[in-house]
XYZ file of C-alpha atoms in Angstrom:
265
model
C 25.988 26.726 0.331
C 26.889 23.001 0.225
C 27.186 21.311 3.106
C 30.457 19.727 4.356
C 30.462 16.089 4.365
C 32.702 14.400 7.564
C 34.110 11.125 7.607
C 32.344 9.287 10.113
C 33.784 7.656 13.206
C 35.094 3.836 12.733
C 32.188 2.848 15.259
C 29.639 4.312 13.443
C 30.468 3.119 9.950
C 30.425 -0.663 11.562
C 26.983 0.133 13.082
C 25.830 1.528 9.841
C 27.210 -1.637 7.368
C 26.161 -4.447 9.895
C 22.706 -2.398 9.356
C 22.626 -2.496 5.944
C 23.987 -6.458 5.450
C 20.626 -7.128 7.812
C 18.730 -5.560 5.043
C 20.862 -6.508 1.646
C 22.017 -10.254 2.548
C 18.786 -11.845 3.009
C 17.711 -10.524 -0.612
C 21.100 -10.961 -2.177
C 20.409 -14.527 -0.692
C 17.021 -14.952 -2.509
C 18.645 -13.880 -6.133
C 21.290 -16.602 -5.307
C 18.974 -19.291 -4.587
C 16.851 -18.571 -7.717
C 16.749 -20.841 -10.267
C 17.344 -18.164 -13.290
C 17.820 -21.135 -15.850
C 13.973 -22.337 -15.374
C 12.542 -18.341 -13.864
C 10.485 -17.734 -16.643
C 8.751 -21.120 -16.833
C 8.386 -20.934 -13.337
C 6.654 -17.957 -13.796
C 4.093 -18.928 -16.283
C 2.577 -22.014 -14.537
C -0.884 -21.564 -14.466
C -0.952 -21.596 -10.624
C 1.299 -18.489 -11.195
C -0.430 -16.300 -13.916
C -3.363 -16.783 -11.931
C -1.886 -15.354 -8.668
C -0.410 -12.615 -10.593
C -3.613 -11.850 -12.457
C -5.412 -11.696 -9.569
C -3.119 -9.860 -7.024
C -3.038 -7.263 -10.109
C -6.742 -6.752 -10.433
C -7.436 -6.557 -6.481
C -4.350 -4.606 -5.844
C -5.780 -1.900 -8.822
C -9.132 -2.141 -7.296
C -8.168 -1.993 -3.716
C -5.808 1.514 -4.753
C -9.112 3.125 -6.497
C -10.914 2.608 -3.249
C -8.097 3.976 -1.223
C -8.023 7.195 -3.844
C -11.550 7.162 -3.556
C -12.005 7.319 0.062
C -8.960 8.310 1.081
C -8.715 11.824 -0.885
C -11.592 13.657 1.157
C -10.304 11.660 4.656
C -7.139 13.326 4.155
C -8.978 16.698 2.938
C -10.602 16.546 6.508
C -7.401 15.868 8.230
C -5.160 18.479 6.925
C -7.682 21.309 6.598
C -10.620 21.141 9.293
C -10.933 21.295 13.077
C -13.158 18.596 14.029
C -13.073 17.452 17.312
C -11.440 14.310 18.045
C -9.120 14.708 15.167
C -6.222 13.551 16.679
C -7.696 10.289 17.807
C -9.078 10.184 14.133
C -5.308 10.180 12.698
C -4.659 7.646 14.692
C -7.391 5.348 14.265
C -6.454 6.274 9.896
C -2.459 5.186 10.727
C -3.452 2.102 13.013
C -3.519 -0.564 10.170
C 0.396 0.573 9.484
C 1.616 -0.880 13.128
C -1.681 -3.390 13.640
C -0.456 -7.157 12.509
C -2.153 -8.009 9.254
C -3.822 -10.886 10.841
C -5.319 -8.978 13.787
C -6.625 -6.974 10.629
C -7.991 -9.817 9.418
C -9.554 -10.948 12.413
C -11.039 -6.843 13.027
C -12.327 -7.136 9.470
C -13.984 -11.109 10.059
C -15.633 -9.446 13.230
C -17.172 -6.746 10.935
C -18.087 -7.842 7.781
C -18.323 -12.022 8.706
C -21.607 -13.127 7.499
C -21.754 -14.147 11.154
C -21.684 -9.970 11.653
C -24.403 -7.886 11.778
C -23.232 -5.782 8.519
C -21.868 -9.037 7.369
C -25.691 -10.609 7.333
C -27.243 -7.421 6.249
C -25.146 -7.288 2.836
C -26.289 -10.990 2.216
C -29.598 -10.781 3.141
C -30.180 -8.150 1.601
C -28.304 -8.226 -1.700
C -26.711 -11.303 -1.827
C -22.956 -10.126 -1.096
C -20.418 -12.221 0.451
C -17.064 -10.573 1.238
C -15.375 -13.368 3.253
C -13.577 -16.005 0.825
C -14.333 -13.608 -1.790
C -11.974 -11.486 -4.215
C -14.390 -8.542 -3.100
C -13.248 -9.720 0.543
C -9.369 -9.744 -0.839
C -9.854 -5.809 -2.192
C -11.163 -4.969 1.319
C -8.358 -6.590 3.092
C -5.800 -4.859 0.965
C -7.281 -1.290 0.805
C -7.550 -1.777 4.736
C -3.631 -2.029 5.018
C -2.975 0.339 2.060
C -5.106 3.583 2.613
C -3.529 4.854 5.743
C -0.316 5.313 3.050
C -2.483 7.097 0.524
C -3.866 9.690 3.222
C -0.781 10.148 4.969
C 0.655 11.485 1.839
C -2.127 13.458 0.535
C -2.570 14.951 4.071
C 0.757 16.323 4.299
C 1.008 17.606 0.570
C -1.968 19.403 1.411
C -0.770 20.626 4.818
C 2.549 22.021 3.265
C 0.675 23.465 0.770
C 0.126 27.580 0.590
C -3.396 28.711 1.161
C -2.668 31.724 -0.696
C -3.167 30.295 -3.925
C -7.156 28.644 -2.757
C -8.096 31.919 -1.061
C -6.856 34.268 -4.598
C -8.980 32.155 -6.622
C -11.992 31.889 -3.779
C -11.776 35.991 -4.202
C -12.169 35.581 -7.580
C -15.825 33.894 -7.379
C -14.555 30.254 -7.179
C -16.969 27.358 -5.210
C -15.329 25.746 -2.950
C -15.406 22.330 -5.121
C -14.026 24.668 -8.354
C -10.875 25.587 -6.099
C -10.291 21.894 -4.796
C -10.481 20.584 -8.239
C -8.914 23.921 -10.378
C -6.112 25.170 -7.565
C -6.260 22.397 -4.479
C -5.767 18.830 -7.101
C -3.688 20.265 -9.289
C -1.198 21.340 -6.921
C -1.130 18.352 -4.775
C -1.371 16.250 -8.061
C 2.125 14.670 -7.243
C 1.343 13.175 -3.812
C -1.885 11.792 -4.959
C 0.204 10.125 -7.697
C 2.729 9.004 -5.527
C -0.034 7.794 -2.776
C -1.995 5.670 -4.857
C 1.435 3.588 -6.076
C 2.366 3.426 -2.131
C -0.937 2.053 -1.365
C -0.817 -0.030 -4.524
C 2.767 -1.702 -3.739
C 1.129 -2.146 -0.150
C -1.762 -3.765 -1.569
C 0.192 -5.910 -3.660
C 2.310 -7.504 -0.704
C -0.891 -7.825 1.882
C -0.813 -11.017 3.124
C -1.756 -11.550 7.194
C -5.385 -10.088 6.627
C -6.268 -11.445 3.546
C -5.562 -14.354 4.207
C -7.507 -14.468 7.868
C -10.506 -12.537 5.872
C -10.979 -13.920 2.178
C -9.157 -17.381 2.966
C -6.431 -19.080 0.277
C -8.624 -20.547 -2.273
C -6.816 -20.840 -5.896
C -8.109 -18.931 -9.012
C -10.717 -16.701 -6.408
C -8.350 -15.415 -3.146
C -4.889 -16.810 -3.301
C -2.846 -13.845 -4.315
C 0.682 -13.405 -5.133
C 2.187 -13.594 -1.079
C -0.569 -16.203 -0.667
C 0.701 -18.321 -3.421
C 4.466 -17.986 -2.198
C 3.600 -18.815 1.249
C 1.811 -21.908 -0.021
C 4.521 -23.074 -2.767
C 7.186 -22.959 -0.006
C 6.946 -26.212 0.403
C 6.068 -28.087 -2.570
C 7.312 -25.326 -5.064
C 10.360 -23.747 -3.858
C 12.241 -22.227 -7.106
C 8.208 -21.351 -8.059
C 7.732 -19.605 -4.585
C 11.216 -17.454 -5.121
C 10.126 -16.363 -8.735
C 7.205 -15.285 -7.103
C 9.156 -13.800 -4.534
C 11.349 -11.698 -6.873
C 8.582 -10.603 -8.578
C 7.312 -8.561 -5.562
C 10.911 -7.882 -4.905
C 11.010 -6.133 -7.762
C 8.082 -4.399 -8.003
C 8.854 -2.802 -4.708
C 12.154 -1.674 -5.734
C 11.089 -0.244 -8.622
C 8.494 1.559 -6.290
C 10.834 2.901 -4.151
C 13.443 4.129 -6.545
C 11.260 6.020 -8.102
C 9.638 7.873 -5.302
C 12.655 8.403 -3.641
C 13.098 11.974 -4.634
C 9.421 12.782 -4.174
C 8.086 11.018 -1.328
C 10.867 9.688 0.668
C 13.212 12.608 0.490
C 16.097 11.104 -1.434
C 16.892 13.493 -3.532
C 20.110 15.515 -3.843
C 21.101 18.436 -1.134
């Protein structure tokens, strides 16, 4: 049965425009102020290409290490009963309210060659992470896996049991059900996961920019760059700008129906 739409009440629908002309005017403001005539060449300075190449490559490599670590995280989260694991969720979903550059500072405090682990990786095999694009993926996958397990975790919470514990009576190991019954089924919301935490990664700016640093061609990514051209570039900083702006349209469009709930009652 379909549900019956009402008209809503005059001081509602004001409440509910004024909130969406906060969100739409300051990026209907950005396309107006972009220079569409000179976008492309904008775009292909090689200060430019070389923030975009690299924000792609650490934003790729920053997702695999969310997929990679994040997958059995959220395995442990939605299907054991560890002690603790309440305070474990949390500490997972803390980099989604922490500001980035508290982040940053957490992850300079760790991994700093000043840092215990931080000295130990370069004594030992000659690995520096801070002002590094290695240092950039960490930053990035720091911010971005919480979305990644978060998504996994509840696929795999919502999902029936029935289906592991038919094909665990038929003889199946435990890793032949996760990857024959358990992946296959939740296949969707590790898709839809990784190009969360990707988008995420994409946009990091506050911690990487406190832990790798803003050097061109080796840590100044694509929000780095922007942030930097603001003053001495600005139509290059808002063709930068609407790249990410579009990227994380496109991102959200098309997970509305399977992530975000968007889809049609």
């Amino acid at each position: 049965m379909s549900v019956r739409r009402r008209r809503p009440p005059a001081l509602v629908l004001v409440a509910a425009t004024a909130a969406l002309l906060l969100f739409a005017l300051p990026l209907i403001g950005l396309v107006q102020r972009a220079d569409w005539a000179h976008l492309l060449d904008d775009l292909r300075t090689p200060g430019a290409t070389e923030a975009m190449r690299l924000s792609l490559t650490t934003s790729l490599a920053a997702t695999a290490l969310a997929v990679v670590l994040g997958l059995p995280l959220a395995w442990v989260l939605a299907r054991t009963d560890i002690p603790g694991r309440a305070a474990l969720r949390a500490l997972v979903l803390l980099p989604m309210v922490l500001p980035p550059v508290v982040g940053g500072v957490a992850l300079l405090s760790a991994f700093s060659r000043r840092s215990p682990i931080g000295s130990w990786l370069f004594d030992t095999f000659g690995i520096q992470l801070t002002f590094s694009p290695a240092g950039v993926v960490l930053a990035e996958a720091f911010v971005a896996m919480p979305f990644f397990v978060i998504t996994v975790e509840a696929a795999l919470r919502s999902l029936d049991p029935r289906y592991e514990q038919v094909a665990a009576g038929l003889g199946a190991t435990p890793p032949q059900v996760f990857r024959r019954v358990t992946l296959p089924l939740i296949a969707p919301a590790v898709v839809a996961g990784a190009i969360l935490s990707w988008a995420r990664a994409l946009g990091e700016f506050g911690a990487t920019i406190t832990f790798a640093g803003n050097i061109a061609g080796r840590t100044r990514t694509l929000p780095l760059s922007i942030y930097l051209q603001l003053e001495s570039d600005p139509s290059g900083a808002i063709a930068l700008s609407l790249v990410l702006l579009l990227v994380s349209f496109a991102v959200l469009i098309g997970l509305r129906d399977r992530w975000l709930g968007g889809g049609r009652p």
